[in-house]
Tab-separated table of C-alpha atoms and ligand atoms in Angstrom:
chain	number	residue	atom	x	y	z
K	1	MET	CA	83.703	11.849	152.710
K	2	THR	CA	85.605	14.248	154.974
K	3	LYS	CA	84.181	15.951	158.074
K	4	LYS	CA	83.890	19.283	156.235
K	5	MET	CA	82.037	17.556	153.416
K	6	LEU	CA	79.619	16.063	155.926
K	7	SER	CA	78.764	19.403	157.462
K	8	ASP	CA	78.427	20.957	154.007
K	9	LEU	CA	76.065	18.132	153.193
K	10	GLU	CA	74.043	18.740	156.359
K	11	ILE	CA	73.642	22.399	155.399
K	12	ALA	CA	72.622	21.345	151.895
K	13	VAL	CA	69.970	18.977	153.244
K	14	GLU	CA	68.545	21.764	155.431
K	15	LYS	CA	68.491	24.181	152.513
K	16	ILE	CA	66.647	21.767	150.226
K	17	LEU	CA	64.064	21.059	152.940
K	18	GLN	CA	63.597	24.803	153.450
K	19	GLY	CA	62.941	25.355	149.746
K	20	GLU	CA	66.366	26.796	148.926
K	21	LEU	CA	68.679	25.934	146.027
K	22	VAL	CA	71.840	23.851	146.326
K	23	ALA	CA	74.422	23.116	143.632
K	24	PHE	CA	75.789	19.585	143.760
K	25	PRO	CA	78.130	17.328	141.780
K	26	THR	CA	76.974	14.483	139.582
K	27	GLU	CA	79.096	12.171	137.442
K	28	THR	CA	78.049	14.181	134.342
K	29	VAL	CA	77.993	17.904	135.247
K	30	TYR	CA	77.113	19.914	138.368
K	31	GLY	CA	73.396	20.411	138.965
K	32	LEU	CA	71.419	23.297	140.451
K	33	GLY	CA	68.961	21.469	142.673
K	34	ALA	CA	65.681	22.084	144.462
K	35	ASP	CA	62.936	19.971	146.030
K	36	ALA	CA	60.951	18.851	142.980
K	37	THR	CA	57.729	18.801	145.007
K	38	ASN	CA	58.076	22.470	146.000
K	39	TYR	CA	56.803	24.956	143.410
K	40	LEU	CA	58.415	28.030	144.932
K	41	ALA	CA	61.769	26.292	145.310
K	42	CYS	CA	61.778	25.151	141.681
K	43	GLU	CA	60.703	28.583	140.488
K	44	LYS	CA	64.001	29.855	141.921
K	45	ILE	CA	65.929	27.548	139.580
K	46	PHE	CA	64.276	29.119	136.524
K	47	ALA	CA	64.858	32.619	137.883
K	48	LEU	CA	68.521	32.080	138.795
K	49	LYS	CA	69.384	30.363	135.508
K	50	GLY	CA	67.287	32.674	133.354
K	51	ARG	CA	65.711	29.506	131.971
K	52	PRO	CA	62.526	29.755	129.883
K	53	ASN	CA	59.638	28.189	131.785
K	54	PHE	CA	58.615	25.938	128.867
K	55	ASN	CA	61.864	23.965	129.292
K	56	PRO	CA	61.267	21.164	131.848
K	57	LEU	CA	63.808	19.910	134.401
K	58	ILE	CA	65.219	16.454	135.121
K	59	VAL	CA	64.120	14.873	138.418
K	60	HIS	CA	66.919	13.068	140.276
K	61	VAL	CA	66.144	10.048	142.464
K	62	SER	CA	68.261	7.603	144.455
K	63	SER	CA	66.756	4.316	143.256
K	64	LEU	CA	64.447	2.667	140.765
K	65	ASP	CA	61.860	2.121	143.525
K	66	ASP	CA	61.882	5.821	144.201
K	67	ALA	CA	61.552	6.624	140.505
K	68	LYS	CA	58.392	4.517	140.305
K	69	LYS	CA	56.626	6.953	142.620
K	70	TYR	CA	56.967	9.634	139.965
K	71	ALA	CA	56.965	7.853	136.598
K	72	GLU	CA	55.175	4.944	134.896
K	73	PHE	CA	57.741	2.232	134.231
K	74	SER	CA	57.143	-0.027	131.228
K	75	ASP	CA	59.163	-3.260	130.910
K	76	LYS	CA	61.530	-1.436	128.586
K	77	ALA	CA	62.063	1.384	131.067
K	78	GLU	CA	62.692	-1.092	133.855
K	79	LEU	CA	65.239	-2.950	131.740
K	80	ILE	CA	67.124	0.263	130.926
K	81	ALA	CA	67.059	1.417	134.561
K	82	GLU	CA	68.418	-1.914	135.766
K	83	LYS	CA	71.231	-1.772	133.225
K	84	PHE	CA	72.303	1.860	133.548
K	85	TRP	CA	71.247	3.256	136.935
K	86	PRO	CA	72.835	4.747	138.843
K	87	GLY	CA	74.511	6.420	135.880
K	88	PRO	CA	74.527	9.043	133.122
K	89	LEU	CA	71.168	8.153	131.596
K	90	THR	CA	67.868	10.040	131.773
K	91	MET	CA	64.542	8.518	130.751
K	92	VAL	CA	61.481	10.452	129.639
K	93	LEU	CA	58.432	8.490	130.805
K	94	LYS	CA	54.736	9.072	131.377
K	95	ILE	CA	54.317	10.846	134.670
K	96	ASN	CA	52.744	8.866	137.512
K	97	LYS	CA	49.402	10.606	138.055
K	98	ASP	CA	49.726	10.224	141.833
K	99	SER	CA	53.099	11.899	141.906
K	100	ASN	CA	53.460	15.138	143.784
K	101	ILE	CA	56.069	16.592	141.414
K	102	SER	CA	55.437	20.283	140.897
K	103	GLN	CA	54.037	21.176	137.462
K	104	ILE	CA	56.720	23.798	137.004
K	105	VAL	CA	59.286	20.956	136.868
K	106	THR	CA	57.580	19.161	133.983
K	107	ALA	CA	56.378	22.353	132.276
K	108	SER	CA	52.894	20.823	132.635
K	109	LEU	CA	53.724	18.008	130.175
K	110	ASP	CA	52.298	14.523	130.796
K	111	THR	CA	55.839	13.134	130.786
K	112	ILE	CA	58.727	13.414	133.229
K	113	ALA	CA	62.496	13.232	132.704
K	114	ILE	CA	64.022	11.161	135.476
K	115	ARG	CA	67.478	9.866	136.354
K	116	CYS	CA	69.396	8.223	139.180
K	117	PRO	CA	72.875	9.782	139.278
K	118	ALA	CA	75.983	7.788	140.237
K	119	HIS	CA	77.828	10.430	142.261
K	120	PRO	CA	77.914	9.526	146.000
K	121	ILE	CA	77.292	13.146	147.093
K	122	ALA	CA	74.267	13.479	144.794
K	123	LEU	CA	72.882	10.187	146.105
K	124	GLU	CA	73.432	11.223	149.734
K	125	LEU	CA	71.675	14.535	149.145
K	126	ILE	CA	68.636	12.780	147.662
K	127	LYS	CA	68.562	10.102	150.376
K	128	GLN	CA	69.001	12.458	153.309
K	129	THR	CA	66.386	14.932	152.104
K	130	ALA	CA	64.086	12.064	151.113
K	131	ARG	CA	62.929	14.326	148.273
K	132	PRO	CA	63.124	14.021	144.504
K	133	ILE	CA	65.558	16.722	143.384
K	134	ALA	CA	64.876	18.743	140.242
K	135	ALA	CA	68.147	19.911	138.745
K	136	PRO	CA	69.325	21.377	135.478
K	137	SER	CA	73.018	21.984	134.886
K	138	ALA	CA	74.351	24.716	137.205
K	139	ASN	CA	74.978	27.410	134.605
K	140	LYS	CA	73.114	30.422	133.279
K	141	SER	CA	70.731	29.291	130.554
K	142	GLY	CA	72.461	28.850	127.195
K	143	PHE	CA	76.013	28.798	128.520
K	144	VAL	CA	78.629	26.108	129.169
K	145	SER	CA	77.766	23.479	131.809
K	146	PRO	CA	80.027	23.281	134.890
K	147	THR	CA	82.274	20.287	135.490
K	148	CYS	CA	83.915	21.427	138.751
K	149	TYR	CA	83.209	23.535	141.849
K	150	ASP	CA	85.019	26.639	140.519
K	151	HIS	CA	82.885	26.763	137.376
K	152	VAL	CA	79.709	26.841	139.461
K	153	ARG	CA	81.154	29.526	141.745
K	154	LYS	CA	81.981	31.675	138.704
K	155	ASN	CA	78.555	31.124	137.118
K	156	PHE	CA	76.684	32.418	140.144
K	157	LYS	CA	77.954	35.428	142.010
K	158	GLU	CA	74.938	34.987	144.266
K	159	ASN	CA	75.278	33.423	147.682
K	160	LEU	CA	74.702	29.855	146.528
K	161	HIS	CA	75.508	26.772	148.603
K	162	ILE	CA	77.698	24.462	146.491
K	163	LEU	CA	78.778	20.941	147.400
K	164	ASP	CA	82.284	20.228	146.137
K	165	GLY	CA	82.679	16.781	144.611
K	166	GLY	CA	85.770	17.465	142.522
K	167	LYS	CA	85.889	17.095	138.774
K	168	CYS	CA	82.984	15.322	137.040
K	169	THR	CA	83.939	11.925	135.626
K	170	TYR	CA	82.123	12.250	132.296
K	171	GLY	CA	81.904	16.005	131.805
K	172	LEU	CA	78.953	15.790	129.395
K	173	GLU	CA	75.248	15.768	130.251
K	174	SER	CA	73.376	12.465	130.520
K	175	THR	CA	72.040	10.692	127.460
K	176	ILE	CA	68.257	11.220	127.261
K	177	ILE	CA	66.019	8.453	125.935
K	178	ASP	CA	62.284	8.977	125.508
K	179	LEU	CA	60.360	5.764	126.298
K	180	SER	CA	57.012	7.453	126.826
K	181	ASP	CA	55.555	6.131	123.558
K	182	PRO	CA	55.441	2.291	123.769
K	183	ASN	CA	55.656	2.038	119.981
K	184	LYS	CA	58.545	4.349	119.329
K	185	SER	CA	61.555	5.069	121.528
K	186	LYS	CA	63.700	8.078	120.715
K	187	ILE	CA	67.043	9.528	121.708
K	188	LEU	CA	66.534	13.155	122.756
K	189	ARG	CA	70.123	13.990	123.676
K	190	HIS	CA	73.419	12.279	122.860
K	191	GLY	CA	75.670	11.426	125.776
K	192	PHE	CA	78.023	8.906	127.253
K	193	ILE	CA	75.557	5.988	126.981
K	194	ASP	CA	75.607	5.263	123.325
K	195	GLU	CA	72.446	4.756	121.286
K	196	ILE	CA	73.867	1.671	119.560
K	197	ILE	CA	74.014	-0.103	122.936
K	198	LEU	CA	70.549	1.172	123.901
K	199	SER	CA	69.143	0.063	120.574
K	200	LYS	CA	70.617	-3.449	121.034
K	201	ILE	CA	69.229	-3.816	124.542
K	202	LEU	CA	65.760	-2.652	123.503
K	203	ASP	CA	65.961	-4.568	120.231
K	204	GLU	CA	64.508	-1.532	118.548
K	205	GLU	CA	65.726	1.130	116.139
K	206	LEU	CA	66.117	4.493	117.805
K	207	SER	CA	65.588	7.731	115.965
K	208	PHE	CA	67.023	11.013	117.165
K	209	GLU	CA	64.736	13.919	117.889
K	210	SER	CA	65.956	16.868	119.900
K	211	SER	CA	64.277	17.334	123.274
K	212	MET	CA	63.277	20.822	122.151
K	213	SER	CA	61.082	19.487	119.362
K	214	VAL	CA	59.551	16.977	121.783
K	215	ILE	CA	58.618	19.704	124.234
K	216	LYS	CA	57.246	21.635	121.255
K	217	ALA	CA	59.729	24.471	121.311
K	218	PRO	CA	61.533	23.752	118.034
K	219	GLY	CA	64.683	25.682	117.358
K	220	SER	CA	64.300	27.883	120.371
K	221	LEU	CA	67.448	26.673	122.014
K	222	GLN	CA	69.608	26.023	118.960
K	223	LYS	CA	72.178	28.280	120.530
K	224	HIS	CA	73.371	26.577	123.704
K	225	TYR	CA	76.525	25.634	125.603
K	226	SER	CA	77.869	29.022	124.490
K	227	THR	CA	81.011	30.881	125.403
K	228	LYS	CA	80.998	34.682	125.356
K	229	THR	CA	83.677	34.506	122.647
K	230	PRO	CA	82.499	33.315	119.195
K	231	ILE	CA	83.424	29.724	118.325
K	232	ARG	CA	84.554	28.375	114.937
K	233	ILE	CA	84.374	24.585	114.589
K	234	ASN	CA	85.988	22.119	112.163
K	235	ALA	CA	88.837	24.596	111.818
K	236	GLU	CA	91.778	23.827	109.537
K	237	ASN	CA	93.831	26.772	110.721
K	238	ALA	CA	94.072	29.377	113.465
K	239	SER	CA	95.528	32.861	113.648
K	240	LYS	CA	97.397	34.690	116.388
K	241	ASP	CA	94.263	36.518	117.512
K	242	GLU	CA	92.436	33.262	118.252
K	243	VAL	CA	92.584	30.554	120.933
K	244	ALA	CA	93.032	27.108	119.405
K	245	ILE	CA	91.588	23.835	120.684
K	246	ASN	CA	93.099	20.743	119.115
K	247	PHE	CA	92.137	17.097	119.089
K	248	ALA	CA	94.594	14.206	118.654
K	249	GLN	CA	97.268	15.137	116.111
K	250	SER	CA	95.662	18.351	114.825
K	251	ASN	CA	97.997	21.329	114.589
K	252	LEU	CA	96.109	24.553	115.189
K	253	PHE	CA	98.371	27.297	116.508
K	254	GLY	CA	96.711	30.364	117.988
K	255	ALA	CA	97.633	32.860	120.683
K	256	ARG	CA	97.163	29.918	123.066
K	257	ASP	CA	96.671	26.260	122.223
K	258	PHE	CA	94.899	23.417	123.993
K	259	ASN	CA	94.293	19.773	123.197
K	260	LEU	CA	91.110	17.919	124.215
K	261	SER	CA	92.989	14.615	124.019
K	262	THR	CA	96.445	14.253	122.494
K	263	ILE	CA	95.893	10.513	122.095
K	264	GLY	CA	92.555	11.063	120.317
K	265	ASP	CA	90.475	9.483	123.100
K	266	LEU	CA	86.889	10.731	122.783
K	267	ARG	CA	86.088	9.995	126.450
K	268	GLU	CA	89.022	12.072	127.568
K	269	ALA	CA	87.967	14.818	125.136
K	270	ALA	CA	84.406	14.822	126.521
K	271	ALA	CA	85.647	15.048	130.111
K	272	ASN	CA	87.925	17.995	129.204
K	273	LEU	CA	85.578	19.825	126.836
K	274	TYR	CA	83.669	22.236	129.088
K	275	ASN	CA	86.690	22.991	131.278
K	276	ILE	CA	88.834	23.884	128.252
K	277	LEU	CA	85.987	25.980	126.787
K	278	VAL	CA	85.695	27.929	130.059
K	279	ILE	CA	89.461	28.549	130.222
K	280	ALA	CA	89.713	29.417	126.505
K	281	ASP	CA	86.852	31.886	126.904
K	282	GLU	CA	88.544	33.582	129.862
K	283	ILE	CA	91.822	33.907	127.970
K	284	ALA	CA	90.058	35.258	124.878
K	285	ILE	CA	88.185	37.867	126.925
K	286	ASP	CA	91.273	38.899	128.936
K	287	SER	CA	93.517	39.181	125.872
K	288	ASN	CA	90.870	40.553	123.528
K	289	LEU	CA	91.110	37.651	121.070
K	290	LYS	CA	88.437	37.382	118.394
K	291	SER	CA	87.460	33.714	118.505
K	292	ILE	CA	87.969	30.186	119.771
K	293	VAL	CA	88.745	27.744	116.977
K	294	ILE	CA	88.292	24.017	117.343
K	295	ALA	CA	89.783	21.222	115.243
K	296	PRO	CA	87.476	18.604	113.680
K	297	ILE	CA	86.268	15.867	116.043
K	298	PRO	CA	85.339	12.511	114.447
K	299	GLU	CA	81.568	12.118	114.095
K	300	LYS	CA	81.406	8.713	115.792
K	301	ALA	CA	80.610	7.344	119.282
K	302	LEU	CA	81.002	10.124	121.893
K	303	GLY	CA	82.204	12.416	119.081
K	304	ILE	CA	78.538	12.709	118.023
K	305	ALA	CA	77.630	14.175	121.428
K	306	ILE	CA	80.691	16.433	121.471
K	307	ASN	CA	79.980	17.758	117.961
K	308	ASP	CA	76.325	18.378	118.828
K	309	LYS	CA	77.396	20.597	121.759
K	310	LEU	CA	80.019	22.350	119.626
K	311	ARG	CA	77.611	23.033	116.755
K	312	ARG	CA	75.221	24.671	119.194
K	313	ALA	CA	77.992	26.532	120.985
K	314	SER	CA	79.057	27.985	117.612
K	315	PHE	CA	75.496	28.794	116.459
K	316	LYS	CA	75.142	32.505	115.675
S	1	TXA	O1	73.545	15.155	133.107
S	1	TXA	C1	72.469	15.732	133.266
S	1	TXA	O2	71.406	15.306	132.793
S	1	TXA	C2	72.498	17.037	134.098
S	1	TXA	C3	72.783	16.677	135.561
S	1	TXA	C4	72.719	17.865	136.471
S	1	TXA	O3	71.925	15.655	135.956
S	1	TXA	N1	71.269	17.754	133.967
S	1	TXA	C5	70.910	18.382	132.833
S	1	TXA	O4	69.728	19.101	132.902
S	1	TXA	O5	71.568	18.338	131.814
S	1	TXA	P1	69.293	20.207	131.848
S	1	TXA	O6	68.130	20.889	132.439
S	1	TXA	O7	70.447	21.037	131.488
S	1	TXA	O8	68.797	19.366	130.636
S	1	TXA	C6	67.558	18.683	130.707
S	1	TXA	C7	67.029	18.374	129.340
S	1	TXA	C8	66.513	19.618	128.647
S	1	TXA	O9	66.966	19.607	127.302
S	1	TXA	C9	65.000	19.421	128.698
S	1	TXA	O10	64.375	20.014	127.606
S	1	TXA	C10	64.873	17.906	128.668
S	1	TXA	O11	65.937	17.472	129.470
S	1	TXA	N2	63.608	17.455	129.273
S	1	TXA	C11	63.217	17.539	130.553
S	1	TXA	N3	61.969	17.034	130.717
S	1	TXA	C12	61.576	16.594	129.518
S	1	TXA	C13	60.381	15.958	129.023
S	1	TXA	N4	59.345	15.680	129.812
S	1	TXA	N5	60.328	15.653	127.697
S	1	TXA	C14	61.374	15.922	126.894
S	1	TXA	N6	62.529	16.525	127.281
S	1	TXA	C15	62.621	16.850	128.576
S	2	MG	MG1	71.957	22.384	130.646
């Protein structure tokens, strides 16, 4: 870390301890963080994002030992943490009754979503504040998640302190697995850590249930990850008043054309997705184009997560 980065980090630590918000990089997307034990600080996250208060936040910690202060770890949860932390995996677990996590963070549920991120700046921020950090993605509620400093800056015109950690490695939010019911584990959000691997490690079949139905707000956030410009997915063609986003060998020609991964690599496509959506949206708005059209993405491996985001981004 450079000298400038260090002083930016020192300011960030101060801000968190004073109950202010700080945006910071993780290996998945940038987060909008606050001290998870401070009600007033966390309330600011909901206000700034325009996030409905029934939608709980993920708590970020710097180690498994730390996580145990806030959540009840079963053997399964411990196994998953040892395998995948630090990394792009969030677990929903029963909340530790002695934890001092603010109820606004968990939306008063008896469970908590918790993860240990792998980005060195995120880990430093957590360690130096010695606080659990509640953080959703650093975007206005319902819109595209940020994968670099500039995205966050554009999302919030407000005077927000942002730590710059470059481009996010994965570019998609963490996989969420719900291990709070000992008899039935569920995937709540698709991500980089694949459910086939999780299912093998746990030796258990995993069903998918969206986190919204688990927090008893079914359908309320079907529209998500949105651009301002309408999106058309699985497109076979594009016209000159559209921006085209291709994948692999697809041949959509619009007013402007992008490719998520010319070699058809789903990891590369995931890492590029939000950045290309942000740029395509800006071009469409500036040039008055009617939509963003996206070529089909294979519904396998990371393609499942990408398609889930795209379906919701295109939801009308
Ligand atoms: O990669 C990530 O996870 C990023 C970075 C910043 O860590 N964070 C992120 O947070 O994506 P957010 O707030 O955008 O998504 C959190 C998801 C929401 O869908 C929320 O409903 C779900 O986690 N969630 C949080 N607590 C939960 C709980 N107790 N039970 C079920 N779902 C929960
Ligand atoms: Mg989000």
